[in-house]
Short mmCIF file of C-alpha atoms and ligand atoms in Angstrom, two decimals:
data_model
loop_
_atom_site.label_atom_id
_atom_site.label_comp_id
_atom_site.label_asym_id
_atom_site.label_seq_id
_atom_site.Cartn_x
_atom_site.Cartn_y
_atom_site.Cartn_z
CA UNK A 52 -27.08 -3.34 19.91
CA UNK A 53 -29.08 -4.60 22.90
CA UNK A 54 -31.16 -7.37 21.17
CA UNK A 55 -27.92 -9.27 19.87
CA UNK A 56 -26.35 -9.05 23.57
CA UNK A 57 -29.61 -9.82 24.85
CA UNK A 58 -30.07 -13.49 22.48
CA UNK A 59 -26.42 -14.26 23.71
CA UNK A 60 -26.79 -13.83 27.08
CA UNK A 61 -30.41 -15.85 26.91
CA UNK A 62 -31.34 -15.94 30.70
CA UNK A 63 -34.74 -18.03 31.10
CA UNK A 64 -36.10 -15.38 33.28
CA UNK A 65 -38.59 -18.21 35.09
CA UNK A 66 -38.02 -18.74 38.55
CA UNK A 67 -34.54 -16.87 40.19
CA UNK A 68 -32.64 -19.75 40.69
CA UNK A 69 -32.56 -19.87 36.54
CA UNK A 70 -31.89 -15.99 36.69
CA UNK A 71 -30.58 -14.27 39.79
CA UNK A 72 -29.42 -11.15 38.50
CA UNK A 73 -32.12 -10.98 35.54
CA UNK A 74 -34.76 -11.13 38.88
CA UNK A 75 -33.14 -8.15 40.43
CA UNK A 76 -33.14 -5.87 36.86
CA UNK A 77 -36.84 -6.91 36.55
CA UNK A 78 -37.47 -6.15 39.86
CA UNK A 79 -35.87 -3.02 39.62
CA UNK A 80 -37.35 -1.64 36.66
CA UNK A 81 -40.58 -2.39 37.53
CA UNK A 82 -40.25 -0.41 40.82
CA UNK A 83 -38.99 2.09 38.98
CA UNK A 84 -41.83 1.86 36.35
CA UNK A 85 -44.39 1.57 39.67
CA UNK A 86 -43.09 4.73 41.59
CA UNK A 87 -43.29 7.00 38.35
CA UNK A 88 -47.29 6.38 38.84
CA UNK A 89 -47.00 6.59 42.58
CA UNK A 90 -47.41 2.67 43.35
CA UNK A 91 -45.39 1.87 46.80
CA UNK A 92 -43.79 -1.10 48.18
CA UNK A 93 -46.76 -3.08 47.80
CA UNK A 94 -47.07 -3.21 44.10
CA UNK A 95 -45.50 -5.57 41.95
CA UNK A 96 -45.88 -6.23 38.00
CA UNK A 97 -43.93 -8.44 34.67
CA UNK A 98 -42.29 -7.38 31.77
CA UNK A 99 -44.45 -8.55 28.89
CA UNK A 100 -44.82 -8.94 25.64
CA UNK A 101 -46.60 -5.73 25.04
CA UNK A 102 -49.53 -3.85 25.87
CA UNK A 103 -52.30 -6.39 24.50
CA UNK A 104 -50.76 -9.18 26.92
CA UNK A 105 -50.61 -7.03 30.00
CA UNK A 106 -54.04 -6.10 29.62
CA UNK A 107 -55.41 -9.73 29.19
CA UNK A 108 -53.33 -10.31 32.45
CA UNK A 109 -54.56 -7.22 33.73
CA UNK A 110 -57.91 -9.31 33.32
CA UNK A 111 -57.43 -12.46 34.53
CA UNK A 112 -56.05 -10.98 37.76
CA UNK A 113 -58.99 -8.98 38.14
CA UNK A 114 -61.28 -12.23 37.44
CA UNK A 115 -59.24 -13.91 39.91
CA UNK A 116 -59.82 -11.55 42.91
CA UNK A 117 -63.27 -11.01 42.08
CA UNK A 118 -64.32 -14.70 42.26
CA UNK A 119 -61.92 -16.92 44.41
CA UNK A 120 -63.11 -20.21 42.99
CA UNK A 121 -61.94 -19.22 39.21
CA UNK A 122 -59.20 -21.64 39.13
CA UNK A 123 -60.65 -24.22 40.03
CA UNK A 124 -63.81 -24.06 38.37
CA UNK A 125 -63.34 -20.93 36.09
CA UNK A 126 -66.99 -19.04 34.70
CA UNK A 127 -68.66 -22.82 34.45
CA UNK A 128 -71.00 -21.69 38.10
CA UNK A 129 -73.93 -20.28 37.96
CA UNK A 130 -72.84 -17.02 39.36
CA UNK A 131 -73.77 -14.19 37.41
CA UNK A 132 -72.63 -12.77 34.08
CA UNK A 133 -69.28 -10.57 34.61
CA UNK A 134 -69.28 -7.48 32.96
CA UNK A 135 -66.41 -5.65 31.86
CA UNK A 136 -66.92 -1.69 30.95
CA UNK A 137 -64.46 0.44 29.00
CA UNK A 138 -65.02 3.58 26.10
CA UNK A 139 -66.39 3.64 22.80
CA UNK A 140 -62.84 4.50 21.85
CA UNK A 141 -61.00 1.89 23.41
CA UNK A 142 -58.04 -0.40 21.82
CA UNK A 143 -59.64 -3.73 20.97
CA UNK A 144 -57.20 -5.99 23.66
CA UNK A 145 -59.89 -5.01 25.88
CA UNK A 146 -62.54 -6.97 23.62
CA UNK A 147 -60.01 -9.65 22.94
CA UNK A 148 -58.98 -10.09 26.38
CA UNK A 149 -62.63 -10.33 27.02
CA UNK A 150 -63.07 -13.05 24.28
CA UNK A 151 -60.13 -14.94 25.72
CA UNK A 152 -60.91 -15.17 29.35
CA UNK A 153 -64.53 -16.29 28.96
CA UNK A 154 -66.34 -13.48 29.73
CA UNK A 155 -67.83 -12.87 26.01
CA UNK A 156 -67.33 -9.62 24.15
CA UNK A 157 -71.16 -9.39 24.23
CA UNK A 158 -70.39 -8.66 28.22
CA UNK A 159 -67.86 -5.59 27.16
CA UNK A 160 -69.73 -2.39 27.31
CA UNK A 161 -68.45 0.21 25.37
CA UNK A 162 -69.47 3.42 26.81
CA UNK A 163 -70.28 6.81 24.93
CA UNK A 164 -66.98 9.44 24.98
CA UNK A 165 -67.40 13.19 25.40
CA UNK A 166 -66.91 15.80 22.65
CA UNK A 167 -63.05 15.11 23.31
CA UNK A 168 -63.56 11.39 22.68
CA UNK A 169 -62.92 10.36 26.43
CA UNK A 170 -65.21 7.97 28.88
CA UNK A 171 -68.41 9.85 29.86
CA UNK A 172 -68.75 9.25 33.32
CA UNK A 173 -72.13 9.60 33.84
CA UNK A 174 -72.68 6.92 30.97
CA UNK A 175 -70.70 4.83 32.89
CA UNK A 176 -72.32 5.10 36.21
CA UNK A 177 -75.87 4.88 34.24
CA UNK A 178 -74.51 1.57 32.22
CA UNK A 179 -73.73 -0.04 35.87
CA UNK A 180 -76.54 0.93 37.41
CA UNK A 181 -78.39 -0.92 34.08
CA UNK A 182 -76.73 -4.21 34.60
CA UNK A 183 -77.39 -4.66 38.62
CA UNK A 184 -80.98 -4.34 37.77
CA UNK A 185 -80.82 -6.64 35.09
CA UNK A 186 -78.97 -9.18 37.15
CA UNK A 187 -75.44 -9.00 35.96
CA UNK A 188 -72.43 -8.11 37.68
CA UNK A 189 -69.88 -5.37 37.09
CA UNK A 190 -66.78 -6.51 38.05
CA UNK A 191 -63.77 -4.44 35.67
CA UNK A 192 -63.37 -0.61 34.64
CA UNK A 193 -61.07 -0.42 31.62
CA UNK A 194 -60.17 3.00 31.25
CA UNK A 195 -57.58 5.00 29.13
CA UNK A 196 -54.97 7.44 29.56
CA UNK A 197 -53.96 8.01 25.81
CA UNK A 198 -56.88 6.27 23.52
CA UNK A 199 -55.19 4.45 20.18
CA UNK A 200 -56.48 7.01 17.75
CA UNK A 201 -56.80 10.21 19.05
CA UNK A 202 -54.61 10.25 22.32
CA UNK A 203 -57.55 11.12 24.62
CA UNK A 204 -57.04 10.50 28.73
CA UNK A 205 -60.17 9.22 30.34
CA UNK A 206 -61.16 11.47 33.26
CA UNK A 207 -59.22 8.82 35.61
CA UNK A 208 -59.84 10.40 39.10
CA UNK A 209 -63.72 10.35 38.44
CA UNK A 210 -63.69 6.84 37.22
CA UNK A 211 -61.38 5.60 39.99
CA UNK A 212 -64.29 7.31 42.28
CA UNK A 213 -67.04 5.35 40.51
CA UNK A 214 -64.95 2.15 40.94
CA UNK A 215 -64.26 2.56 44.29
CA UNK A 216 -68.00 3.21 45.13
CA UNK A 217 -69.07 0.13 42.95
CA UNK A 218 -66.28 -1.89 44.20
CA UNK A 219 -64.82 -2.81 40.78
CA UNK A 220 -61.51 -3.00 39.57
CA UNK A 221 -60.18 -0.40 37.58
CA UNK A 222 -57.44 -0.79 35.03
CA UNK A 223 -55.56 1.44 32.63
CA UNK A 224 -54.80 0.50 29.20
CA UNK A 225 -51.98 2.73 29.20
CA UNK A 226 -50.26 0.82 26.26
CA UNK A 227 -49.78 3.96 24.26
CA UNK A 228 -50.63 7.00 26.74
CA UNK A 229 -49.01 5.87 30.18
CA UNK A 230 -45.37 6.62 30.20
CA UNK A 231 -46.40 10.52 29.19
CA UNK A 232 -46.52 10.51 33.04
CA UNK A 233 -42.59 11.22 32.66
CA UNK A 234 -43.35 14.51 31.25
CA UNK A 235 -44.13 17.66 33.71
CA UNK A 236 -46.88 18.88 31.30
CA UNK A 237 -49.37 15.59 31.84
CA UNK A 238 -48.44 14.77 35.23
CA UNK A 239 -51.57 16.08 36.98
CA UNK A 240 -53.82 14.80 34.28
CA UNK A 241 -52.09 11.41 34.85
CA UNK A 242 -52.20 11.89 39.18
CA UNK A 243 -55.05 10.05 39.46
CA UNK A 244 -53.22 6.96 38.37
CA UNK A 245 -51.86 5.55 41.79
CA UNK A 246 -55.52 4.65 42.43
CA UNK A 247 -56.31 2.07 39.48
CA UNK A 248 -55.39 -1.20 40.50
CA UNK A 249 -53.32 -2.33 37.92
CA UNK A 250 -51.76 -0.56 34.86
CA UNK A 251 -50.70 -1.86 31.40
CA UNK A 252 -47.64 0.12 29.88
CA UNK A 253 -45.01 -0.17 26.69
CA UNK A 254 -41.88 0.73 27.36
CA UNK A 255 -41.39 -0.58 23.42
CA UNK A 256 -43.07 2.41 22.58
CA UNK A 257 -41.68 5.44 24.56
CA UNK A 258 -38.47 4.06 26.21
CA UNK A 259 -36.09 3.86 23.30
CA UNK A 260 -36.42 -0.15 24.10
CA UNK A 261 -36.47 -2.27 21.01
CA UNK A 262 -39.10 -4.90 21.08
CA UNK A 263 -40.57 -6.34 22.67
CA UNK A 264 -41.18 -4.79 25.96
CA UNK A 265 -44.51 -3.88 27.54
CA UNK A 266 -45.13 -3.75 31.22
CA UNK A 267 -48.51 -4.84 33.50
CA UNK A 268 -48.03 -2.84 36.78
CA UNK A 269 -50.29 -4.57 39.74
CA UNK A 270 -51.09 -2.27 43.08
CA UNK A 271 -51.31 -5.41 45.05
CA UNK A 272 -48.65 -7.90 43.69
CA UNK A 273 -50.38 -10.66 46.26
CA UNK A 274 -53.11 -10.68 43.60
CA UNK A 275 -50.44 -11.01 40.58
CA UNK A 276 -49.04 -14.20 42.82
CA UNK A 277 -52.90 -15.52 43.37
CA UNK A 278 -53.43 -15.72 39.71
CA UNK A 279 -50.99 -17.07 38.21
CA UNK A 280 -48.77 -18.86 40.89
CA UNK A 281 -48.30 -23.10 41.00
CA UNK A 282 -46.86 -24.87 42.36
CA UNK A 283 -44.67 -28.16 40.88
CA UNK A 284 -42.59 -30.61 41.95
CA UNK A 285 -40.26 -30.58 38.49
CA UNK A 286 -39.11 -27.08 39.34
CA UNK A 287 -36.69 -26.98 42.60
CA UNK A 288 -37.59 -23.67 43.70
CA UNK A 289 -35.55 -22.33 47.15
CA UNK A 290 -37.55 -19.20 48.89
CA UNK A 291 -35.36 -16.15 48.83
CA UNK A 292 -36.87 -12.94 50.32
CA UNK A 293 -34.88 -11.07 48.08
CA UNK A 294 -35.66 -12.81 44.90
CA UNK A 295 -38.84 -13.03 42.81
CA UNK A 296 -39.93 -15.84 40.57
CA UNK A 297 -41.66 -14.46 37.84
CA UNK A 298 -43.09 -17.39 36.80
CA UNK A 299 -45.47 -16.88 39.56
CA UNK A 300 -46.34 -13.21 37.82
CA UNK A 301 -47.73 -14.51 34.61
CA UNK A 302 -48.70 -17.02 32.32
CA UNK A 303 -45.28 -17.88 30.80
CA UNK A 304 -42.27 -20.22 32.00
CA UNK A 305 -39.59 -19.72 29.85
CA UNK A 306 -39.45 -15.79 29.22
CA UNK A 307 -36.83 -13.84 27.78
CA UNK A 308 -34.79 -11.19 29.75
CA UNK A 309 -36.71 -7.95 28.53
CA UNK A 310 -35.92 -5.61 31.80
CA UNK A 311 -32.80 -5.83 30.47
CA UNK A 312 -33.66 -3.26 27.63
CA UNK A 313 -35.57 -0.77 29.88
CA UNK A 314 -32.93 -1.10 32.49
CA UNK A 315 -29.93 -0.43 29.95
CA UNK A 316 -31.94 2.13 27.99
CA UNK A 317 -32.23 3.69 31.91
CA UNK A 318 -28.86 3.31 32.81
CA UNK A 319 -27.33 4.36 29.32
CA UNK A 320 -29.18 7.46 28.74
CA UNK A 321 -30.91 8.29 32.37
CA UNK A 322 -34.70 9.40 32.94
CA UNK A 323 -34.23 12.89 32.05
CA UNK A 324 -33.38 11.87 28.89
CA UNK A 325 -37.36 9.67 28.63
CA UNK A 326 -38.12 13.40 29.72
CA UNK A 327 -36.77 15.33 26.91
CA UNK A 328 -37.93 12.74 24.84
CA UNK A 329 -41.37 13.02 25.61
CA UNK A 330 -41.98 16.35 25.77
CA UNK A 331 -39.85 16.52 22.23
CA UNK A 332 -42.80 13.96 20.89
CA UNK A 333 -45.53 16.50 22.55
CA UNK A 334 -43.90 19.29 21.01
CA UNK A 335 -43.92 17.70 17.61
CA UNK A 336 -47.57 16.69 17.30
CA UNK A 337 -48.24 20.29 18.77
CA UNK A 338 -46.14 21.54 15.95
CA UNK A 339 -47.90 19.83 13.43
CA UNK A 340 -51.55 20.20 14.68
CA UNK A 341 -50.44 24.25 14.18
CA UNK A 342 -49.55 23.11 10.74
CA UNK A 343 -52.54 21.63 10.60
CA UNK A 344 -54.93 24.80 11.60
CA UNK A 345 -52.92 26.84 9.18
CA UNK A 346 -54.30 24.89 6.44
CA UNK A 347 -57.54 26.00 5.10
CA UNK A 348 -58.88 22.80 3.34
CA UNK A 349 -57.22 20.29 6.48
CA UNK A 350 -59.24 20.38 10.06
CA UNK A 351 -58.34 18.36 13.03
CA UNK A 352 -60.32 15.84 14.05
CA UNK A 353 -60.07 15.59 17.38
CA UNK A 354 -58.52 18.06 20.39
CA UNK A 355 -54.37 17.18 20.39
CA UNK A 356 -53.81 15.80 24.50
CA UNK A 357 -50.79 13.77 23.81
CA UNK A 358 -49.08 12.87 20.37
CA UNK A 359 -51.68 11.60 18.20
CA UNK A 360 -53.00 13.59 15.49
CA UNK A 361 -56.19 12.76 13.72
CA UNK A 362 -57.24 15.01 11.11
CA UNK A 363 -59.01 15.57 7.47
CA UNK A 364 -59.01 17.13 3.85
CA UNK A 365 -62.46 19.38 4.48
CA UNK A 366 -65.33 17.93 2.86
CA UNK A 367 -63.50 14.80 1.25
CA UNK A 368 -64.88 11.81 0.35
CA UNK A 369 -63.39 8.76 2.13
CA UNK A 370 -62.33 7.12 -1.08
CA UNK A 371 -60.23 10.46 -1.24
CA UNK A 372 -58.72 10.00 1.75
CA UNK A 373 -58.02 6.22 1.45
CA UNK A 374 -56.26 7.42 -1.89
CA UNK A 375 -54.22 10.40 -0.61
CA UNK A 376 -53.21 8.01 2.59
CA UNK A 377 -51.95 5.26 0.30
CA UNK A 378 -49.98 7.43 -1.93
CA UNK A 379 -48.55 9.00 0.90
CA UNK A 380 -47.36 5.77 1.81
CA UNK A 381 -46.47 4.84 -1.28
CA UNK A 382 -44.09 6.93 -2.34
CA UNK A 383 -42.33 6.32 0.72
CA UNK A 384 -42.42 9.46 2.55
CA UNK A 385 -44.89 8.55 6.12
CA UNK A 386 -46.67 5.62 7.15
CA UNK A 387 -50.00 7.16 8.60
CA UNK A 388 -52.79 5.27 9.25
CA UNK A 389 -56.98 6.14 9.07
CA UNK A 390 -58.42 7.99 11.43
CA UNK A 391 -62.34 7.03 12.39
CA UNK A 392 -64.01 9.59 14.69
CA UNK A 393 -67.70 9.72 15.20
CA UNK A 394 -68.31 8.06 11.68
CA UNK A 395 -65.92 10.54 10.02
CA UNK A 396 -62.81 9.02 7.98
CA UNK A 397 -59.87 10.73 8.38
CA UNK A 398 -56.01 10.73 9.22
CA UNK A 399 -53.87 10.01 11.77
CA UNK A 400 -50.04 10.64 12.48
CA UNK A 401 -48.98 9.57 15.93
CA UNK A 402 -45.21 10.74 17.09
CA UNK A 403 -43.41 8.46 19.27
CA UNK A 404 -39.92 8.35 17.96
CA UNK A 405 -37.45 10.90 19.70
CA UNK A 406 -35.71 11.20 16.32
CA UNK A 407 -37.97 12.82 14.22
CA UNK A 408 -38.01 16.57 13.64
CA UNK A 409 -39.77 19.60 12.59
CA UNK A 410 -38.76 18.84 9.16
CA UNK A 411 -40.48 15.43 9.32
CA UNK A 412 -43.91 17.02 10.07
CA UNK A 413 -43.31 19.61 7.43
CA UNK A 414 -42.79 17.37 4.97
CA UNK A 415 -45.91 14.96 5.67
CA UNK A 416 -47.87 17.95 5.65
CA UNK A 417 -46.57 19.42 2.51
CA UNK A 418 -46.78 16.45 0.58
CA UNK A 419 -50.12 15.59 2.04
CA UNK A 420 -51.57 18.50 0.76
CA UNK A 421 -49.53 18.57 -2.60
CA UNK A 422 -50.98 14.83 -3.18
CA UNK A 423 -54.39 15.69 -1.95
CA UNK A 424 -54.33 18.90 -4.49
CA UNK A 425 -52.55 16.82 -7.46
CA UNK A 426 -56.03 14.46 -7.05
CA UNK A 427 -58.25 16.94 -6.92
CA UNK A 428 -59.53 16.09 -3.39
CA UNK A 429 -59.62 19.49 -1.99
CA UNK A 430 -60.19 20.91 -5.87
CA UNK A 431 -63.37 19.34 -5.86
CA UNK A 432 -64.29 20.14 -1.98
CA UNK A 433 -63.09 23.06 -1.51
CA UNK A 434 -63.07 25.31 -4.62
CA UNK A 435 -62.45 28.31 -2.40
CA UNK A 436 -59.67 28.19 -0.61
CA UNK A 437 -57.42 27.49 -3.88
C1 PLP B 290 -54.31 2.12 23.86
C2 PLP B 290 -53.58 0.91 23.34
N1 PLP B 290 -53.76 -0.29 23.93
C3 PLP B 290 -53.12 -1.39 23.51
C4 PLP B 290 -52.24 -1.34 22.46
C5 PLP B 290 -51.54 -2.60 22.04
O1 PLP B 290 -50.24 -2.59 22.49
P1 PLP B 290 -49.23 -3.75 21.99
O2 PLP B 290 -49.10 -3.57 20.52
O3 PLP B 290 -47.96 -3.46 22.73
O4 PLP B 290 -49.83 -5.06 22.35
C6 PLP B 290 -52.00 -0.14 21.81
C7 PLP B 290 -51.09 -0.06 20.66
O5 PLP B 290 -50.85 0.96 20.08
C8 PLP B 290 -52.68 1.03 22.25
O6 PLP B 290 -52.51 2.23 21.67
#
């Protein structure tokens, strides 16, 4: 419904002139998006195209306030190697981002996760300490509330300590994990996130907004501005305190009007509706990790913090699981993906959508097991419990 109105009403949301009203929804939304995390009047932030984009400009904000000169002469100084530091179990935009911005993936340390797969802290502060002595210079923390397989939330308010002693910028990849701030049930694990300075989020995954729609929230929207703002003569620009230009916010010119689908889903259905939603998608991967226990020859993989649910036939081979996965998907009934957890293969179901039910899980779980029996991949494993 939205994405047709949205092509025919085709705002170039650029600078406000272009867009009044499409500057003020933007605006709008992302204060609202800001306040859920605590950010005040200071903060600022762009509708992107997803998670992946508002971590890269996440990233080259950071790069920019951490060495003034980079537009003008960008890494090609002598200054020292930059070095970026996020988990073992981190989504790979941080490593692309990385790639893209000049800083080299070989400059991305991935640091060791605890027994619930989230950043040791510790490993961190021992990783920094490594690279001042050898010369380099840490200059990013990417850390993650909700990790891309297994839902894990980095300890944020001890990494936001580190950062603030090391003087580093901290950012959360919260492509996947960050909007579970809306629900009751996470919001002191997620407190500590007023202190990173810049979040990315997707409302395209949680917000019942179509794609795409993803969010980079920045404490300090001067820094957004210092980054990405030009000025040229081509583009007759009039200062209005009231307005924003978002070309100034990001890479892009032209853009599309995407706070239009966050601020409609808003409008049309109200937050306590995100709420129920939520904690409907908690409930569900709850549900099914139960499921899951219940099950002599499936374990879990991995402690269940928000909605994703890794787990595995006991004792099967990973050809077995690639097989049971693709039939699974093959026959129509769930589209999970693999699960890879301290070399183990595995599983993994994630919930996001507010429609699915209890009768959903049921049936991935029944027919997981009926497919996995049908193979003989728990036969062969687990003789005992058949
Ligand atoms: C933790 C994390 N970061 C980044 C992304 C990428 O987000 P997008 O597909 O919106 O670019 C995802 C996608 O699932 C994710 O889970």
């Amino acid at each position: 419904m939205i994405t047709p109105l949205l092509s025919s009403c085709r705002q170039n949301c650029n600078f406000w002139q272009l867009s009044p009203a499409a500057s003020v929804v933007e605006r709008s939304v992302i204060t609202w998006l800001g306040g859920l995390f605590g950010y005040d009047e200071r903060a600022g932030g762009i509708l992107t195209g997803g998670g992946s984009i508002a971590t890269l400009n996440a990233l080259t904000t950071a790069l920019h306030a951490r060495r003034p000169g980079f537009r003008e002469q960008g890494l090609q100084t002598p200054a020292p190697r930059l070095v970026v530091y996020t988990s073992a179990e981190a989504h790979r935009c941080v490593d692309k981002a990385a790639a893209l911005l000049g800083i080299g993936t070989d400059n991305v340390r991935h640091i060791p996760t605890d027994g619930r797969y989230r950043m040791r802290v510790e490993a961190l502060e021992a990783a920094i300490r490594a690279d001042r002595a050898a010369g380099r210079e840490p200059f990013c923390v990417v850390a993650t509330p909700g990790t891309v397989t297994s839902g894990s939330i980095d300890p944020i308010g001890d990494i936001a300590d580190v950062c603030e002693r090391e003087e580093l910028w901290l950012h959360l990849d919260g492509a996947y994990g960050a909007l579970f701030v809306l629900s009751e049930r996470k919001r002191e694990e997620f407190a500590a996130c007023a202190r990173a300075d810049s979040i990315a989020l997707d409302p395209h995954k949680l917000l019942f907004t179509p794609l795409e729609a993803g969010c980079l929230l920045v404490r300090d929207r001067g820094l957004l501005a210092k980054a990405y703002a030009f000025s040229a003569s081509y583009l007759t620009v009039e200062e209005d305190p009231l307005m924003l230009d978002y070309m100034d916010y990001g890479p892009q010119l032209s853009r599309s009007f995407k706070a239009l689908k966050v601020w409609s889903a808003l409008r049309t259905f109200g937050v306590d509706a995100f709420r129920q939603a939520v904690d409907h998608t908690l409930d569900l991967a709850r549900y099914m990790a139960d499921l899951i226990e219940a099950t002599p020859w499936l374990e879990l993989m991995a402690p269940v913090s928000l909605t994703a649910v890794c787990f595995r036939i006991k004792g099967a081979s990973e050809a077995d699981h690639t097989a049971v996965l693709a039939e699974l998907i093959g026959e129509g009934t769930a589209l999970l993906g693999p699960a890879h957890l301290d070399g183990r293969r595995g599983m993994r179901a994630c919930v996001t959508n507010y429609r699915t039910t209890r009768g959903d899980i049921e049936l991935i779980v029944g027919r997981l097991s009926a497919i996995a029996r049908r193979r003989g991949a728990v036969a062969r494993t687990s003789d005992e419990f058949l």
